[in-house]
Coordinates of N, CA and C and ligand atoms in Angstrom, one line a residue:
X1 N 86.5 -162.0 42.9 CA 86.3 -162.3 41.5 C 87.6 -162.1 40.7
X2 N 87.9 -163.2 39.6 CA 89.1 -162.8 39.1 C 88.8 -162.0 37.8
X3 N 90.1 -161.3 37.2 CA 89.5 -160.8 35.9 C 88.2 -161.3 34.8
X4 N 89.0 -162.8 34.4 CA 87.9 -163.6 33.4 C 87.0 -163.4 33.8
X5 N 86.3 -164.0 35.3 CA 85.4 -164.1 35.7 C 84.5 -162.4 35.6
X6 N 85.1 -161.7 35.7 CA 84.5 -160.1 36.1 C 84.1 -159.8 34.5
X7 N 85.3 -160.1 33.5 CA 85.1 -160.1 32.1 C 83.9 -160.8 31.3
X8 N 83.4 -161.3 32.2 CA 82.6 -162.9 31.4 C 81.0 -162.2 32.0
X9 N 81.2 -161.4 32.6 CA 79.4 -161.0 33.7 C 79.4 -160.0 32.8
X10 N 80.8 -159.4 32.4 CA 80.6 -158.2 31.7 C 79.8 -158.0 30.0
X11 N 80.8 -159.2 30.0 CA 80.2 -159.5 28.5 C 78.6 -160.1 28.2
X12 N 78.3 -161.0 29.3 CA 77.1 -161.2 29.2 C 75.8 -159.7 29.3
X13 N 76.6 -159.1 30.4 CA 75.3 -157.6 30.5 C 75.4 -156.7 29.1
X14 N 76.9 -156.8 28.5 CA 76.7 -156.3 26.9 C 76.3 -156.7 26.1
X15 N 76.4 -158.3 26.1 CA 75.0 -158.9 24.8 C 73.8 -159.3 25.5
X16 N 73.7 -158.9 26.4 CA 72.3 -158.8 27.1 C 71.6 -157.4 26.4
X17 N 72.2 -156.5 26.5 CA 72.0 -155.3 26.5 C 71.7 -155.2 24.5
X18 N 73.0 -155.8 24.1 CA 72.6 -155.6 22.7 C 71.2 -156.6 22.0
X19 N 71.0 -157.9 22.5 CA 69.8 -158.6 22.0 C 68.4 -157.5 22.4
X20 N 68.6 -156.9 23.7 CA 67.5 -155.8 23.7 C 67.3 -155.0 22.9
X21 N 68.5 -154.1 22.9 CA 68.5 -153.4 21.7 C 67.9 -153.7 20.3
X22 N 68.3 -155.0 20.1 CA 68.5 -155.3 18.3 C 70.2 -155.0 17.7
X23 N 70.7 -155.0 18.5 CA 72.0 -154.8 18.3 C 73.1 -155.8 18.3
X24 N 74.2 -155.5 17.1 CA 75.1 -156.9 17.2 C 75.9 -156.4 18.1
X25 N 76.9 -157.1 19.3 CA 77.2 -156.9 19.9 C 78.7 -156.4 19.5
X26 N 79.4 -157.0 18.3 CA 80.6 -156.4 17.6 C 80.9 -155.4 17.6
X27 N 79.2 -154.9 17.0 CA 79.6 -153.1 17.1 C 79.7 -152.2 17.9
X28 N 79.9 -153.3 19.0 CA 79.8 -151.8 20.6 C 81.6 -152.3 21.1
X29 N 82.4 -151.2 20.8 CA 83.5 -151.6 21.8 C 83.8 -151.5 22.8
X30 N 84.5 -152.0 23.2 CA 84.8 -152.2 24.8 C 86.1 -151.9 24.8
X31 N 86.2 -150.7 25.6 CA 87.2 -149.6 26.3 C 87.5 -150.1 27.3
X32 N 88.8 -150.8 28.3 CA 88.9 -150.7 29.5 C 90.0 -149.7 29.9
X33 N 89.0 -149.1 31.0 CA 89.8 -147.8 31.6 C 90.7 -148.4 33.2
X34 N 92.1 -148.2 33.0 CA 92.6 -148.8 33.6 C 93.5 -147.8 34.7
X35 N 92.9 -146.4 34.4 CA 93.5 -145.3 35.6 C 93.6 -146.0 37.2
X36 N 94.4 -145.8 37.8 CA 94.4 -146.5 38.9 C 94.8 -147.7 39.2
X37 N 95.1 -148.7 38.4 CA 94.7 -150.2 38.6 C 96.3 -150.2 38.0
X38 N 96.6 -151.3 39.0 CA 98.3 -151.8 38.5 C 98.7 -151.7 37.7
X39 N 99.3 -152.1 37.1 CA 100.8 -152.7 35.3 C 100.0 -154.3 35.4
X40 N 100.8 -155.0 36.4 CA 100.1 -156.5 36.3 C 99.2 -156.3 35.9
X41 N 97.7 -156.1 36.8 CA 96.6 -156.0 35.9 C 96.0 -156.1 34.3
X42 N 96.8 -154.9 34.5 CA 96.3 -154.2 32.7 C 97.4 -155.1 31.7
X43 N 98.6 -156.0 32.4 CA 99.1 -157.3 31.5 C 98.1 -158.5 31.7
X44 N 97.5 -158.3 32.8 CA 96.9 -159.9 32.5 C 95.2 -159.9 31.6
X45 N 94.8 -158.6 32.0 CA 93.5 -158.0 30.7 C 94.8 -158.4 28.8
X46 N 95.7 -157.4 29.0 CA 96.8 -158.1 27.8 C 96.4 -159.5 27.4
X47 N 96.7 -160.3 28.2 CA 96.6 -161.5 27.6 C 95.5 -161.9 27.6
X48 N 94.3 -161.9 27.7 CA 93.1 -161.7 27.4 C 92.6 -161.1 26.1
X49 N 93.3 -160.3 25.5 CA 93.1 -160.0 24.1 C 92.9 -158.8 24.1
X50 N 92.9 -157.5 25.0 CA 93.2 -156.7 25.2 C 94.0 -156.0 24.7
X51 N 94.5 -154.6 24.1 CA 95.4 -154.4 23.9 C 95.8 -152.5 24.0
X52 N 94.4 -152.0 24.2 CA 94.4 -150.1 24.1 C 93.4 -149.9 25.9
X53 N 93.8 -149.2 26.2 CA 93.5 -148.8 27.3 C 93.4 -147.4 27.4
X54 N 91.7 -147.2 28.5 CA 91.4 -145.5 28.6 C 92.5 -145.0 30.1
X55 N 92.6 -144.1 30.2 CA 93.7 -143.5 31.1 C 93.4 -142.2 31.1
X56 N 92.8 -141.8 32.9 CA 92.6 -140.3 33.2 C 93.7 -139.4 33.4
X57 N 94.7 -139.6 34.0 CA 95.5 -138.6 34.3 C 97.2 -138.8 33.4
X58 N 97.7 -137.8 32.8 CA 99.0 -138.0 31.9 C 100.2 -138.9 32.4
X59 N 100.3 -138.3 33.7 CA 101.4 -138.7 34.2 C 101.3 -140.2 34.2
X60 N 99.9 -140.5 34.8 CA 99.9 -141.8 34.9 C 99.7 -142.9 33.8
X61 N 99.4 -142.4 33.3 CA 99.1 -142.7 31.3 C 100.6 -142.8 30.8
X62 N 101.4 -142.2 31.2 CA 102.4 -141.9 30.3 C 103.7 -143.0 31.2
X63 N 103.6 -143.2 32.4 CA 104.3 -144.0 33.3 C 104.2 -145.3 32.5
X64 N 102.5 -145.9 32.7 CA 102.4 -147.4 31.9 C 102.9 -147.4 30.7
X65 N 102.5 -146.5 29.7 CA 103.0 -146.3 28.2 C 104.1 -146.4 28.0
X66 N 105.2 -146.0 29.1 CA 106.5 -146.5 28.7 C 106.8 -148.0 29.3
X67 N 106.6 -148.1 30.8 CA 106.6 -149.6 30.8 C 105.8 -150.8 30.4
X68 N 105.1 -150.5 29.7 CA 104.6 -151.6 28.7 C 104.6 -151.2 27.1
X69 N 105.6 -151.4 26.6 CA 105.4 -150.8 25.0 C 104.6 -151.2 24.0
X70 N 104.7 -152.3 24.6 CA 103.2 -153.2 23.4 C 101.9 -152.6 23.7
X71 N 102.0 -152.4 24.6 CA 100.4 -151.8 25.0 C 99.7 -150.3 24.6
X72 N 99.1 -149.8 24.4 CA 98.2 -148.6 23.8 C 97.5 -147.8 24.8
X73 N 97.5 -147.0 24.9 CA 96.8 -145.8 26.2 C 96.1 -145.0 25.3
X74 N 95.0 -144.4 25.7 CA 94.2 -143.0 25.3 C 93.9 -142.8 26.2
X75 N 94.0 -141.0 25.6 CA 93.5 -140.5 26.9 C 92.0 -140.6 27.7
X76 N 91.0 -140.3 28.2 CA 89.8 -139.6 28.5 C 89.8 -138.8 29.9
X77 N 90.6 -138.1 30.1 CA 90.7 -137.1 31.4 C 90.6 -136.2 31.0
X78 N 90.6 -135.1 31.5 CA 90.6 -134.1 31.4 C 92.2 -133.4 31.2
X79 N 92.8 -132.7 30.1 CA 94.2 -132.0 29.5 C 94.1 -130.7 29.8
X80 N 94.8 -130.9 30.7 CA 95.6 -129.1 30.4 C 96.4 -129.0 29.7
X81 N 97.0 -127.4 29.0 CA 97.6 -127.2 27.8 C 99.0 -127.6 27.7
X82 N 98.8 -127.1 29.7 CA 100.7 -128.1 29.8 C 101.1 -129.4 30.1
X83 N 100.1 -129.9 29.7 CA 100.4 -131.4 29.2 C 100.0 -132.0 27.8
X84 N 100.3 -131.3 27.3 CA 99.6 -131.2 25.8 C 100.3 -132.3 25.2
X85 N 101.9 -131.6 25.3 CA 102.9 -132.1 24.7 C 102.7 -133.9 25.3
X86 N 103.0 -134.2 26.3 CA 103.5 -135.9 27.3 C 102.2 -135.9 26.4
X87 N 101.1 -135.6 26.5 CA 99.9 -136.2 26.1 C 99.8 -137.1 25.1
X88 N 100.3 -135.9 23.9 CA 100.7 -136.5 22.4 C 101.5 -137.6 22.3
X89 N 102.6 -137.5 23.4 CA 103.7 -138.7 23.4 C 103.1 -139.9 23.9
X90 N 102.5 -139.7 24.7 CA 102.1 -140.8 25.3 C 101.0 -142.0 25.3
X91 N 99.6 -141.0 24.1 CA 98.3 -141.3 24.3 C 98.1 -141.6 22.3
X92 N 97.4 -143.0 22.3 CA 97.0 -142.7 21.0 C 96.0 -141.9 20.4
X93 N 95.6 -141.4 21.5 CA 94.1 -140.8 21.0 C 93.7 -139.8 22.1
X94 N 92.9 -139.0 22.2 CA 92.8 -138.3 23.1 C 91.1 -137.8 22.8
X95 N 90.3 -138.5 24.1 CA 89.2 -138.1 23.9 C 88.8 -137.3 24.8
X96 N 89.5 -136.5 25.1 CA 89.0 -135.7 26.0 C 89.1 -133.8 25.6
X97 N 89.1 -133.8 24.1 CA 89.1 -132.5 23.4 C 87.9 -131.6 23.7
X98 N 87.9 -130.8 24.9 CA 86.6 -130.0 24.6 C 87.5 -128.2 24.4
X99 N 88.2 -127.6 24.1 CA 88.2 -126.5 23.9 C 89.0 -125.8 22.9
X100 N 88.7 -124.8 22.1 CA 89.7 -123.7 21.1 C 91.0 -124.0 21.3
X101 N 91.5 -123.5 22.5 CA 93.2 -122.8 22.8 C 93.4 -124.5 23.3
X102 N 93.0 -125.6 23.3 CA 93.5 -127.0 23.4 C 93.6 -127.4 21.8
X103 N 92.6 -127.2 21.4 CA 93.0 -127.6 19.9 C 94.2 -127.1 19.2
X104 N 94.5 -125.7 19.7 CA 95.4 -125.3 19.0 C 97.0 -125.6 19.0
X105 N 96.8 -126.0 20.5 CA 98.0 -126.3 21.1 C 98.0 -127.9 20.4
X106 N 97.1 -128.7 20.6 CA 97.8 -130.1 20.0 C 97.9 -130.0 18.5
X107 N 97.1 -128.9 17.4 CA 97.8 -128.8 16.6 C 99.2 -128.5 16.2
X108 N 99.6 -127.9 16.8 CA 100.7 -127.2 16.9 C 102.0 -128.0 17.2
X109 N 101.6 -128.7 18.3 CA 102.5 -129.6 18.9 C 102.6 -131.2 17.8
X110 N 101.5 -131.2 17.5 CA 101.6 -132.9 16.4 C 102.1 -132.6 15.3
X111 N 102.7 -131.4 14.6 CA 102.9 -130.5 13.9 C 104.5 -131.3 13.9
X112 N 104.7 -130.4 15.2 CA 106.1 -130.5 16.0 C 106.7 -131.7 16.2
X113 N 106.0 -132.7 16.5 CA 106.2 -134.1 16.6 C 106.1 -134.8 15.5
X114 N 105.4 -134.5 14.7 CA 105.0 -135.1 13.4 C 104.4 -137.0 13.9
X115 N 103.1 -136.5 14.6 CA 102.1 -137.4 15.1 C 101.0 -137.3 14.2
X116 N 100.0 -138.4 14.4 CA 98.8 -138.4 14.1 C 97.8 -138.7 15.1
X117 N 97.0 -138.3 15.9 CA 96.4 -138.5 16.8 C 94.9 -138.5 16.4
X118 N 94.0 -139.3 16.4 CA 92.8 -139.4 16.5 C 91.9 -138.7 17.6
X119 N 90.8 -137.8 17.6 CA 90.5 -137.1 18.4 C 89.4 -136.9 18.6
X120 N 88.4 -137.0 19.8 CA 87.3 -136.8 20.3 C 87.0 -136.1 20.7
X121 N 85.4 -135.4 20.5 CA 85.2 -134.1 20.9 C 84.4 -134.3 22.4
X122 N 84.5 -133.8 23.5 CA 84.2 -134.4 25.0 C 82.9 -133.5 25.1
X123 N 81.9 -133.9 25.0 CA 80.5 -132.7 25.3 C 79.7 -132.7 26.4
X124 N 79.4 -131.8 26.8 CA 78.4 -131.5 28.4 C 77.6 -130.8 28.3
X125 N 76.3 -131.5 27.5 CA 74.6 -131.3 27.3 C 74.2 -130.6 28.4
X126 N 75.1 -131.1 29.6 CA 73.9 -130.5 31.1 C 74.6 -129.3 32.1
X127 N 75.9 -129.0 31.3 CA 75.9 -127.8 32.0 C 76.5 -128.1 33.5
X128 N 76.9 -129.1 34.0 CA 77.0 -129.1 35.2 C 78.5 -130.2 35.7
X129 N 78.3 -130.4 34.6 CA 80.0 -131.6 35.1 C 81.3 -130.7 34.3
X130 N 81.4 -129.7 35.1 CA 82.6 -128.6 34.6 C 83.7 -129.5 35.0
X131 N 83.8 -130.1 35.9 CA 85.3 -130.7 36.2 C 85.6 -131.2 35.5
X132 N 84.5 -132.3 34.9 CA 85.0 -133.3 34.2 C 85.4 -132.7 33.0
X133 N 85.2 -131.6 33.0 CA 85.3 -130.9 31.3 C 84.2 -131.4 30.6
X134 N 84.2 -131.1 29.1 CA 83.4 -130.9 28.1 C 82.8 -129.6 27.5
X135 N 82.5 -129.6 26.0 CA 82.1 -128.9 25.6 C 80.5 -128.7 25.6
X136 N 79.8 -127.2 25.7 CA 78.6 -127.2 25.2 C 78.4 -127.0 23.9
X137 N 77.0 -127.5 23.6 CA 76.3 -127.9 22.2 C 77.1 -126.2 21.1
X138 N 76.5 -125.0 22.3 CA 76.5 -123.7 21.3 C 78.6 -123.4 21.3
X139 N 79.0 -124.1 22.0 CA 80.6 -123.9 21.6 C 81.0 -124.8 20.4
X140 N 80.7 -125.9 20.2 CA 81.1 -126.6 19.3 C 81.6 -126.1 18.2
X141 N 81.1 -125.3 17.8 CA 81.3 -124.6 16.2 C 82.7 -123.8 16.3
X142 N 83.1 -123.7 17.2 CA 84.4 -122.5 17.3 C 85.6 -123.6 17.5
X143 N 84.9 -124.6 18.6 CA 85.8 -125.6 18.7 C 86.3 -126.5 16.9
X144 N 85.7 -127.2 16.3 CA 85.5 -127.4 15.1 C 86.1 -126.6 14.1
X145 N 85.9 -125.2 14.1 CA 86.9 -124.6 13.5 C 88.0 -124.8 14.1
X146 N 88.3 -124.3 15.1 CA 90.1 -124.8 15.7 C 90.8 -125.7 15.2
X147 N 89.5 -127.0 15.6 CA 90.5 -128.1 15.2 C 91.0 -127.9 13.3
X148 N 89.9 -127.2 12.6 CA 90.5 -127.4 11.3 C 90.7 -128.3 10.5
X149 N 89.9 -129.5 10.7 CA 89.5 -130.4 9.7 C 91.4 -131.5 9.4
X150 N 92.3 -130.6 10.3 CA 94.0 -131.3 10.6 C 94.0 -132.8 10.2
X151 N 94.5 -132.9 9.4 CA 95.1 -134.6 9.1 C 95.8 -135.3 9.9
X152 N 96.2 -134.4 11.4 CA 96.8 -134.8 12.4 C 96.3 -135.4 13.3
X153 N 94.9 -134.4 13.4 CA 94.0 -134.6 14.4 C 92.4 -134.9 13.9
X154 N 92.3 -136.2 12.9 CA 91.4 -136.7 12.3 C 90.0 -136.7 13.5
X155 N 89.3 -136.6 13.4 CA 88.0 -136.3 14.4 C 87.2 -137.5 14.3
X156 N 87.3 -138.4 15.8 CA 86.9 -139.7 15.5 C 85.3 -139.8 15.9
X157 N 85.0 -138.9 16.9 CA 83.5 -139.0 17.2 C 83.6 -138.1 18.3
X158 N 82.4 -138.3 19.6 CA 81.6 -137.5 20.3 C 82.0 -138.1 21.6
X159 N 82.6 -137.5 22.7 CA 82.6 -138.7 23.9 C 82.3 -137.8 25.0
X160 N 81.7 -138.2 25.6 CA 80.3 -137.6 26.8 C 79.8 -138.8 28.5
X161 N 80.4 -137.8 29.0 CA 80.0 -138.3 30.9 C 78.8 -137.9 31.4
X162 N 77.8 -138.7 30.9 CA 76.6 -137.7 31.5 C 76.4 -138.2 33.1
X163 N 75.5 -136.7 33.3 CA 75.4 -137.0 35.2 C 74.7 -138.4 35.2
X164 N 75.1 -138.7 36.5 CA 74.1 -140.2 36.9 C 72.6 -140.0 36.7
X165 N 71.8 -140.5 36.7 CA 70.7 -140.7 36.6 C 69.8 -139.8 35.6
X166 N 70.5 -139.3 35.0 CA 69.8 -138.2 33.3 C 69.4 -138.9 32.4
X167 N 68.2 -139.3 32.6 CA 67.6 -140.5 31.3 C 67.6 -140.6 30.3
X168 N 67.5 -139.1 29.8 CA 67.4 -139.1 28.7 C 68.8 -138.6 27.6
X169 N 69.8 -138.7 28.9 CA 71.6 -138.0 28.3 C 71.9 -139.0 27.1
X170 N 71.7 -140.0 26.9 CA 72.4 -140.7 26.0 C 71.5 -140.3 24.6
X171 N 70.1 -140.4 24.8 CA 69.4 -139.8 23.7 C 69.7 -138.7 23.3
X172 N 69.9 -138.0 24.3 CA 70.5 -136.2 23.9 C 71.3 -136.5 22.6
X173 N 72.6 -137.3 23.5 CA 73.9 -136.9 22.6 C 74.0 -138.0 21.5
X174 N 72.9 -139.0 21.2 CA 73.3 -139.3 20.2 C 72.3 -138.7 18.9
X175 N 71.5 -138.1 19.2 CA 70.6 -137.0 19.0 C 71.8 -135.7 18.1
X176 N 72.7 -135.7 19.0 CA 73.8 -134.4 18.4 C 74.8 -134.8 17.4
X177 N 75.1 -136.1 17.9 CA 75.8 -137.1 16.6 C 75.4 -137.3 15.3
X178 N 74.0 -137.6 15.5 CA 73.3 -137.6 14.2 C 73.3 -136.5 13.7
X179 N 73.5 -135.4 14.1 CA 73.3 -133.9 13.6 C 74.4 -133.6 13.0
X180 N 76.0 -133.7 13.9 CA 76.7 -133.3 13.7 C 77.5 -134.2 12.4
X181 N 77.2 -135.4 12.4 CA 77.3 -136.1 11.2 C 76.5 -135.7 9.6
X182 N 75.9 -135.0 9.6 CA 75.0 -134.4 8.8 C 75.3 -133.5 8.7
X183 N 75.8 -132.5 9.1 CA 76.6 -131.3 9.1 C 78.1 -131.3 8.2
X184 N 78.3 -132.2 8.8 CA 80.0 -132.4 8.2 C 80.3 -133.9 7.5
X185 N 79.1 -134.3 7.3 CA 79.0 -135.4 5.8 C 80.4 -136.7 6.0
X186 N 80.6 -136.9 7.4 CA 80.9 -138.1 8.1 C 80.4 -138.7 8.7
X187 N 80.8 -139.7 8.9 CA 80.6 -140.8 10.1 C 81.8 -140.0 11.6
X188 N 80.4 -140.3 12.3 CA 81.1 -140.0 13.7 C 80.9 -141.3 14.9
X189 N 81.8 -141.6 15.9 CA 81.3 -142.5 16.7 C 81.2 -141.7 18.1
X190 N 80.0 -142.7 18.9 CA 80.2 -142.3 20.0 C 80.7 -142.8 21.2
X191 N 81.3 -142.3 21.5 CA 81.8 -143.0 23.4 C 81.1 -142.4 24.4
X192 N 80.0 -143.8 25.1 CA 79.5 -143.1 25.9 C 78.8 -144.5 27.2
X193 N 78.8 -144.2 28.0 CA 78.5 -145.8 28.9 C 79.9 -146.4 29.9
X194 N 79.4 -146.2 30.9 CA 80.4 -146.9 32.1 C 80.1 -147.8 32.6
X195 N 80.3 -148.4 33.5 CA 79.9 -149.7 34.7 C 78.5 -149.5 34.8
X196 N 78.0 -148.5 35.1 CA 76.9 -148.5 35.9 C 75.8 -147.9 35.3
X197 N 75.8 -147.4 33.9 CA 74.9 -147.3 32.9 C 75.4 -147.9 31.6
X198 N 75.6 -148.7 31.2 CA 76.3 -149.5 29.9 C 74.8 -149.8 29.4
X199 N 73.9 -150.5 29.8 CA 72.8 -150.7 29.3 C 72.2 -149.9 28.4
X200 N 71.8 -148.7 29.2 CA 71.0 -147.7 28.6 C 72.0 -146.9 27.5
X201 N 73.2 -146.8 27.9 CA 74.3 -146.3 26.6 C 73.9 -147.6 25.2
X202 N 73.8 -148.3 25.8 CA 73.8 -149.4 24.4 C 72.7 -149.3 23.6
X203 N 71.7 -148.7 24.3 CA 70.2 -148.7 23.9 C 69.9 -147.2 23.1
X204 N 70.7 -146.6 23.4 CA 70.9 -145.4 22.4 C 71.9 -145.3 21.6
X205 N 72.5 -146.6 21.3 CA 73.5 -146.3 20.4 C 74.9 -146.3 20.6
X206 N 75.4 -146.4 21.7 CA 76.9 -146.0 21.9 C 77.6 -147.2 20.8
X207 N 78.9 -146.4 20.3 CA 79.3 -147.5 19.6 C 81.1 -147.8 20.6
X208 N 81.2 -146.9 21.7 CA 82.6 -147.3 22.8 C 81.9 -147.4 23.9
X209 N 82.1 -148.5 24.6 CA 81.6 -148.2 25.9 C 83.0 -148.0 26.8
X210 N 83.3 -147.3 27.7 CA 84.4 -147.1 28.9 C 84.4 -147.8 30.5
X211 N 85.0 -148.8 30.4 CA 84.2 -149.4 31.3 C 85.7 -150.2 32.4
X212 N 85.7 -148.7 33.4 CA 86.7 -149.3 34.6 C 86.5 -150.4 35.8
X213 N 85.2 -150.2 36.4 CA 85.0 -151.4 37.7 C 84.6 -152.3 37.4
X214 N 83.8 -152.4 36.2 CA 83.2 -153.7 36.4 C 84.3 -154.3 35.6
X215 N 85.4 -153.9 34.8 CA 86.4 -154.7 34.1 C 87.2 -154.9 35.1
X216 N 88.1 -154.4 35.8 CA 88.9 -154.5 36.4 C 88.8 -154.8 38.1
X217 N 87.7 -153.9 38.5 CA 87.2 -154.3 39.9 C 87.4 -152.9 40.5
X218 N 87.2 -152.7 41.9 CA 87.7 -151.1 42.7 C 88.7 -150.8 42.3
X219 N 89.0 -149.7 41.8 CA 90.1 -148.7 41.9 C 91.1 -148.4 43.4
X220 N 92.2 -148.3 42.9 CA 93.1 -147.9 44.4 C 92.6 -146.7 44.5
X221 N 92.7 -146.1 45.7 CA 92.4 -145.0 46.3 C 93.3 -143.7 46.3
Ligands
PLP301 C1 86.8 -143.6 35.3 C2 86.1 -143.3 34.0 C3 85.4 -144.3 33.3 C4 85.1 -145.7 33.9 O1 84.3 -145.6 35.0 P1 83.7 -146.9 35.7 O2 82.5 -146.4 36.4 O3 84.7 -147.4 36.7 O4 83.4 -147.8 34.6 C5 84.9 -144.0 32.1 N1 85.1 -142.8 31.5 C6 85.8 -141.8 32.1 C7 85.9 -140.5 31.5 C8 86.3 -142.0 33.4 O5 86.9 -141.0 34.0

């Protein structure tokens, strides 16, 4: 299958997914995560009308980011502190914010850089996807303080991996969104929906979907 073609099945399962809903399809974006997958590639999605890309690991985020300057990276991997800094340089956004002593360090550092970074809080309802990082529901509040409400690090929404087959994960977390928007008398978005559950993310609301194989195809190994 070529891109268009992979792009065109894709787009139909998202306004498939949104006429179920009741949903315009406008409002659901479409994130492609391009960790793994060539330069060409992620130029020929480019010309496609493409233009911001999700990216797990820094180094590799930060590789493309310099050889394609036109192009846009954010993070969604998981940051350690010593990559704080490449992070900030490299990434327009970084959704992969789940802890205290991270927040403080990219305060500190966008400070130092004199960036602006948009920022997502990464949450784990179920307790069980430690690798992937995320925050729990009862940490939030400490994280929140950290970040400090920063004009550096404006707080764009909620972005969450739930385990495969948890039926009811998207409802959880858009369940917490609603809360946490009520709390702090914003608008929050959420990122939440991959390849292989985009459906049901749309059906509870996701307003990003992240979506690597079915945009791009397998990943290199
Ligand atoms: C890899 C990855 C995706 C995309 O996964 P696919 O199943 O290939 O769509 C989305 N979000 C995160 C955080 C990822 O690591």
């Amino acid at each position: 299958m070529t891109l268009t073609e992979r792009l065109e099945a894709l787009r139909s399962r998202i306004a498939r997914a949104c006429a179920e809903a009741g949903r315009d399809p406008s409002g659901v974006e479409l994130l492609p995560v391009s960790k793994r997958q060539p330069l060409p590639l992620i130029q020929e999605a480019a010309a496609l009308g493409f233009h911001r890309f999700g990216e797990n690991y820094v180094q590799e985020g930060a590789a493309k980011a310099e050889a394609a300057p036109g192009l846009e990276f954010v993070l969604i991997g998981p940051l350690q502190r010593n990559k704080a800094k490449a992070a900030l340089q490299a990434f327009r956004e970084i959704l992969s914010l789940d802890r205290p002593d991270l927040a403080d360090r990219l305060r500190r550092l966008a400070e130092e850089l004199d960036v602006v970074r948009p920022v997502w809080l990464q949450v784990d309802l179920w307790n069980e996807a430690t690798k992937l990082g995320g925050c729990a529901e009862a940490d939030l509040p400490a994280l929140l303080d950290a970040l400090g409400g920063d004009a550096r690090l404006p707080l764009e929404g909620l972005m969450a991996i739930p385990p495969p087959g948890e039926a009811t994960a998207f409802r959880q977390l858009a369940g917490l969104r609603d809360r946490l928007q009520q709390e702090l008398g914003r608008p929050l978005r959420l990122s939440m929906g991959m390849s292989g559950d985009l459906e049901a993310a749309i059906a509870a609301g996701s307003d990003q979907l992240r979506i690597g194989t079915a945009f791009f195809g397998e990943r290199a190994s």
